[in-house]
Coordinates of C-alpha atoms in Angstrom, one line a residue:
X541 CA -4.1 1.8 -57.6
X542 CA -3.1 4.9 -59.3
X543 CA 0.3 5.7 -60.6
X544 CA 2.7 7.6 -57.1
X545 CA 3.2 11.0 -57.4
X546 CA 7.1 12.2 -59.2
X547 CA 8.8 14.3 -56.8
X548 CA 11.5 15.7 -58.8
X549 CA 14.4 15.9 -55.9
X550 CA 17.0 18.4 -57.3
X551 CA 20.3 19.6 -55.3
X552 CA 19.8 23.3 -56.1
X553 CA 22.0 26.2 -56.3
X554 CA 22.5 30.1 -55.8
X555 CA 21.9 30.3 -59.7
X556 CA 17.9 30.8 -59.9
X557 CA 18.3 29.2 -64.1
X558 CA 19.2 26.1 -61.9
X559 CA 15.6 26.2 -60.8
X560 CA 14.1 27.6 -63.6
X561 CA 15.5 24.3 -65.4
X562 CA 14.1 21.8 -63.1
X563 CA 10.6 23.3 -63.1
X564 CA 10.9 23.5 -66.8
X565 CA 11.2 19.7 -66.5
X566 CA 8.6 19.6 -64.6
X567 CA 6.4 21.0 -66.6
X568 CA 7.4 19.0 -69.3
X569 CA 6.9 15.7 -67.4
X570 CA 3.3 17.0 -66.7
X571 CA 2.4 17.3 -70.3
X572 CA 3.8 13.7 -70.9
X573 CA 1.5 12.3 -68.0
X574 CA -1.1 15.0 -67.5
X575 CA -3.2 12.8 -64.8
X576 CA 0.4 12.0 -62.6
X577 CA 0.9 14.6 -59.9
X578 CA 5.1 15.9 -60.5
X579 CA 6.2 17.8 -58.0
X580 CA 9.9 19.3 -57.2
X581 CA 11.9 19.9 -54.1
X582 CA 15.7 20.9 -53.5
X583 CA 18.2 20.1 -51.2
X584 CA 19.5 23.6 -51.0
X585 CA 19.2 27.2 -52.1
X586 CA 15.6 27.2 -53.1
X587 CA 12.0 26.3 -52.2
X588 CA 10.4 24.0 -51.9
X589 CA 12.1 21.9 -49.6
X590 CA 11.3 18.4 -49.4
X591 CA 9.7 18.7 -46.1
X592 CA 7.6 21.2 -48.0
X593 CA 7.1 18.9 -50.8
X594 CA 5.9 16.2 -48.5
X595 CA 2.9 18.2 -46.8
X596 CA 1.4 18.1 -50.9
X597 CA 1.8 14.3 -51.9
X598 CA -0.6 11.4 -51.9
X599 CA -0.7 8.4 -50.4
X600 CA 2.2 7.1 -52.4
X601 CA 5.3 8.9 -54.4
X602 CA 8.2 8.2 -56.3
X603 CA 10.9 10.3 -55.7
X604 CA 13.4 11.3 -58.8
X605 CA 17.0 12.2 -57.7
X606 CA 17.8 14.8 -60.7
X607 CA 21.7 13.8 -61.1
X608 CA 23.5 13.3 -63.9
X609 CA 25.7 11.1 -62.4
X610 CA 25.8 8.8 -58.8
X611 CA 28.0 10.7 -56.9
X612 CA 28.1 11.9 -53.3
X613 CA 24.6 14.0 -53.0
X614 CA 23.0 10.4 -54.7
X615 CA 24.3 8.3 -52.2
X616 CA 24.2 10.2 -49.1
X617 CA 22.1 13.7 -49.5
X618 CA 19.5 12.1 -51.4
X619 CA 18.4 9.1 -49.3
X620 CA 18.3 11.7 -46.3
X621 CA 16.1 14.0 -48.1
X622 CA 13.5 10.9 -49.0
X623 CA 13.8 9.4 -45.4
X624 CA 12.6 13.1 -44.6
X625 CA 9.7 13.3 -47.1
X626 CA 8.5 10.6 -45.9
X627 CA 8.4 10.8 -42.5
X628 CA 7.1 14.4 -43.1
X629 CA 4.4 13.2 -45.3
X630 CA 3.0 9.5 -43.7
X631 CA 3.0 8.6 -47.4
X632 CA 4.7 5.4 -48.8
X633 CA 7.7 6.5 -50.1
X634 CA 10.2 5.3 -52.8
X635 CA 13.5 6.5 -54.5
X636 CA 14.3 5.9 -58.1
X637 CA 17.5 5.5 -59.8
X638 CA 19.3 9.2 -60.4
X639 CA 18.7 10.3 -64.2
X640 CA 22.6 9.2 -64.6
X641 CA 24.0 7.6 -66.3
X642 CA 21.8 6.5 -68.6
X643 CA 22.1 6.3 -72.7
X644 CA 18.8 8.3 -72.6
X645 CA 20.8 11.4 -71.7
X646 CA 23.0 10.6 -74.8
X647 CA 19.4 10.8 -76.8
X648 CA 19.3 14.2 -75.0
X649 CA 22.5 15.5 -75.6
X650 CA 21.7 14.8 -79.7
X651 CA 18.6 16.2 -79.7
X652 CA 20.2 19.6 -78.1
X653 CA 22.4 19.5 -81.2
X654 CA 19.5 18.8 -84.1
X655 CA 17.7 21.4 -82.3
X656 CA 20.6 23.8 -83.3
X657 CA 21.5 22.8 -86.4
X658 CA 23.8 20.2 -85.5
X659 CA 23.5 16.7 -88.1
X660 CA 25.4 13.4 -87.5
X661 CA 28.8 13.7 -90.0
X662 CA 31.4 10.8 -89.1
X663 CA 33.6 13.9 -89.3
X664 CA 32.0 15.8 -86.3
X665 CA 33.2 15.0 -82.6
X666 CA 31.1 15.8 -79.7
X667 CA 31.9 16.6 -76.4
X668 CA 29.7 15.9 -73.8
X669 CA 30.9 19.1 -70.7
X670 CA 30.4 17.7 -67.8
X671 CA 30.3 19.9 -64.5
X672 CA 32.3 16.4 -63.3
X673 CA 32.6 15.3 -59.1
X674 CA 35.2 15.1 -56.9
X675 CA 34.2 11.7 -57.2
X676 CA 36.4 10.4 -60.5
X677 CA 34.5 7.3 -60.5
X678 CA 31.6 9.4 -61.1
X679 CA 32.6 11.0 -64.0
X680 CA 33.9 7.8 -65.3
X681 CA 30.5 6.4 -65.2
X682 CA 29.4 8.5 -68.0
X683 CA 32.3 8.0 -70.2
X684 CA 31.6 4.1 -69.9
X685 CA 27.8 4.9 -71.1
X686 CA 29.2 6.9 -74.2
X687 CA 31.4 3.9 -74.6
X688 CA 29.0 1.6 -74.6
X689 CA 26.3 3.1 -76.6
X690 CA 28.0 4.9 -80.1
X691 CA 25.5 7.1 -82.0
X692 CA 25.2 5.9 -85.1
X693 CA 26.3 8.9 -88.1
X694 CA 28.3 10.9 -85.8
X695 CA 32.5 11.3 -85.5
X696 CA 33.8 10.6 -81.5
X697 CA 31.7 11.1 -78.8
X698 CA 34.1 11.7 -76.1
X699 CA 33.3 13.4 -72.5
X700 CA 35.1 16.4 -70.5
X701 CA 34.4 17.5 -67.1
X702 CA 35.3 20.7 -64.9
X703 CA 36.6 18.5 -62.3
X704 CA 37.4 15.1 -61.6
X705 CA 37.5 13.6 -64.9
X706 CA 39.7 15.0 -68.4
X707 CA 40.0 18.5 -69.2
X708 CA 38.6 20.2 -72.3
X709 CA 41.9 20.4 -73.4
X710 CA 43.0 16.7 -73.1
X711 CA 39.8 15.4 -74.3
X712 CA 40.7 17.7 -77.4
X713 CA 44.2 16.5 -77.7
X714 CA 42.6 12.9 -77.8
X715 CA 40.3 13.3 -80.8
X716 CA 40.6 11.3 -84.5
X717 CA 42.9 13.4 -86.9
X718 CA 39.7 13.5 -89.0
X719 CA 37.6 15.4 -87.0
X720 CA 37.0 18.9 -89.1
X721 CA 34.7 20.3 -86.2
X722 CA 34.0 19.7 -82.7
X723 CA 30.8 20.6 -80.9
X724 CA 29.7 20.5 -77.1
X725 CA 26.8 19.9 -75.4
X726 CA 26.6 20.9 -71.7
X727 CA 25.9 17.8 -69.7
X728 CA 24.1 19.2 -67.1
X729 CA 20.2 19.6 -66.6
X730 CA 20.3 23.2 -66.0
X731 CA 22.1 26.4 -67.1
X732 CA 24.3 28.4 -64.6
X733 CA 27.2 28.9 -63.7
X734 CA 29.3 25.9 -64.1
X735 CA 27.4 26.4 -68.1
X736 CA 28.9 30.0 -67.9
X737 CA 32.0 28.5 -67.5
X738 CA 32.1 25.6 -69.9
X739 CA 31.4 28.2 -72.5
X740 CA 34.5 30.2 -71.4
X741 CA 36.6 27.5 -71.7
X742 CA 35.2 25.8 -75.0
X743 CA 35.4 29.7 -76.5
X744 CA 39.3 29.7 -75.2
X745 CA 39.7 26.4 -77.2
X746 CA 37.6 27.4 -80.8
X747 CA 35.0 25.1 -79.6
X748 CA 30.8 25.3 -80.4
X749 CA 28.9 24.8 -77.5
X750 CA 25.1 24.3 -78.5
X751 CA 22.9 26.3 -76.0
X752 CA 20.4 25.1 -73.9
X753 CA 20.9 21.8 -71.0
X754 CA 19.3 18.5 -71.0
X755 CA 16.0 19.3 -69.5
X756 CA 14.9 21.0 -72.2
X757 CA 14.4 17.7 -74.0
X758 CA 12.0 15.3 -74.9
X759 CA 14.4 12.6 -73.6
X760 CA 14.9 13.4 -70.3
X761 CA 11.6 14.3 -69.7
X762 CA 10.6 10.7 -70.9
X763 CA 13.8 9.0 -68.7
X764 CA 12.0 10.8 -65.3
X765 CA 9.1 8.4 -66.2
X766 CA 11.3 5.6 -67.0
X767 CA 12.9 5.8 -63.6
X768 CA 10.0 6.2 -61.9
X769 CA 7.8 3.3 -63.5
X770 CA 11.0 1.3 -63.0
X771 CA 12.2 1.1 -59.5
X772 CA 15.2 -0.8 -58.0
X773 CA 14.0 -4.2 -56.0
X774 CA 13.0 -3.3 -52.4
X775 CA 12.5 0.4 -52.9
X776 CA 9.1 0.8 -52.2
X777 CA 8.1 0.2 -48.5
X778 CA 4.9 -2.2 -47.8

């Protein structure tokens, strides 16, 4: 049996770069496995919705929940949107893990910074800007992946979020007294405006952001096919 169609489930947003990102992903899981149908859908703002989405899939699809971390829309909007595909669609059906958290978007957030010039120097921090949840525990969970997986060469890897975790400010206050330069990555898939704004506030503090978000990266590219060759137990109806 052939490998499921990707659907590439993504929440969407007024920003059109939000969608420009996720079928930049696309396009980039499509050159990684150029005989595996990848498709995308949204949950708002832009087409195609996953009704949409369904009417184009095979007999069998894997759908990819494009979150950073497992917060409300992964645990409520997302599981509605699949039960919809494939109802819509007749076609067996399962849902992945989200892309968060996941050490693979750490490999992300580095390559973001070599692309720009950035090298691993014990006397560099990085932040990883996250848009963050009203969910804290959400936030939290990325902080535990930085935790648990160090990169090797670098200063502190430490994690900020617009809401629902710690502040640029505090995560600032918080670094090693021999930290000569901080850098941020934006820890979100695509630019926009949450970006826009974590570039505001790391310009207020004398901070680097790098540009660009995570999809533009081999890494997450290659964690889309991770999650999708690796399901959870039980995902995939008989």
């Amino acid at each position: 049996m052939s490998a499921p169609d990707i659907v590439l489930l993504a929440h969407g947003s007024p920003d059109p770069r939000h969608a420009r990102g996720v079928e930049e992903l696309a396009g980039h899981v499509r050159a990684l496995a150029p005989a595996r149908p990848v498709h995308t859908a949204y949950l708002d703002h832009h087409e195609p919705t996953p009704a949409a989405t369904a009417s184009a899939l095979g007999d069998h699809a894997v759908v990819v929940p494009v979150l950073i971390t497992p917060a409300y829309h992964a645990r409520v909007d997302v599981p509605s949107a699949v039960e919809q595909i494939a109802s819509t669609s007749g076609a067996r059906v399962a849902l992945a893990e989200p892309l968060g958290p996941h050490p693979m978007l750490l490999d992300a957030a580095e390559e973001l910074l070599l692309a720009h010039g950035v090298a691993p120097d014990p006397h560099t921090a990085v932040l990883l800007y996250a848009a963050g949840s009203s969910d804290s525990d959400a936030v939290a969970a990325v902080t535990h992946v930085v935790q648990e997986h160090p990169r090797e060469g670098w200063g502190r890897w430490d994690v900020a979020a617009l809401d629902g975790g710690a502040t640029l400010e505090q995560v600032l206050r918080r670094l090693p007294e021999d930290t000569d330069r901080t850098v941020a990555v934006s820890f979100m898939v695509a630019e926009g405006i949450l970006r826009d704004r974590m570039a505001q506030e790391c310009g207020r503090h004398g901070v680097t952001m790098v540009p660009g978000a995570l999809a533009q990266t081999d890494a997450v590219a290659k964690l889309v096919l991770a999650r999708a060759d690796n399901l959870p137990a039980g995902s995939l109806p008989g």
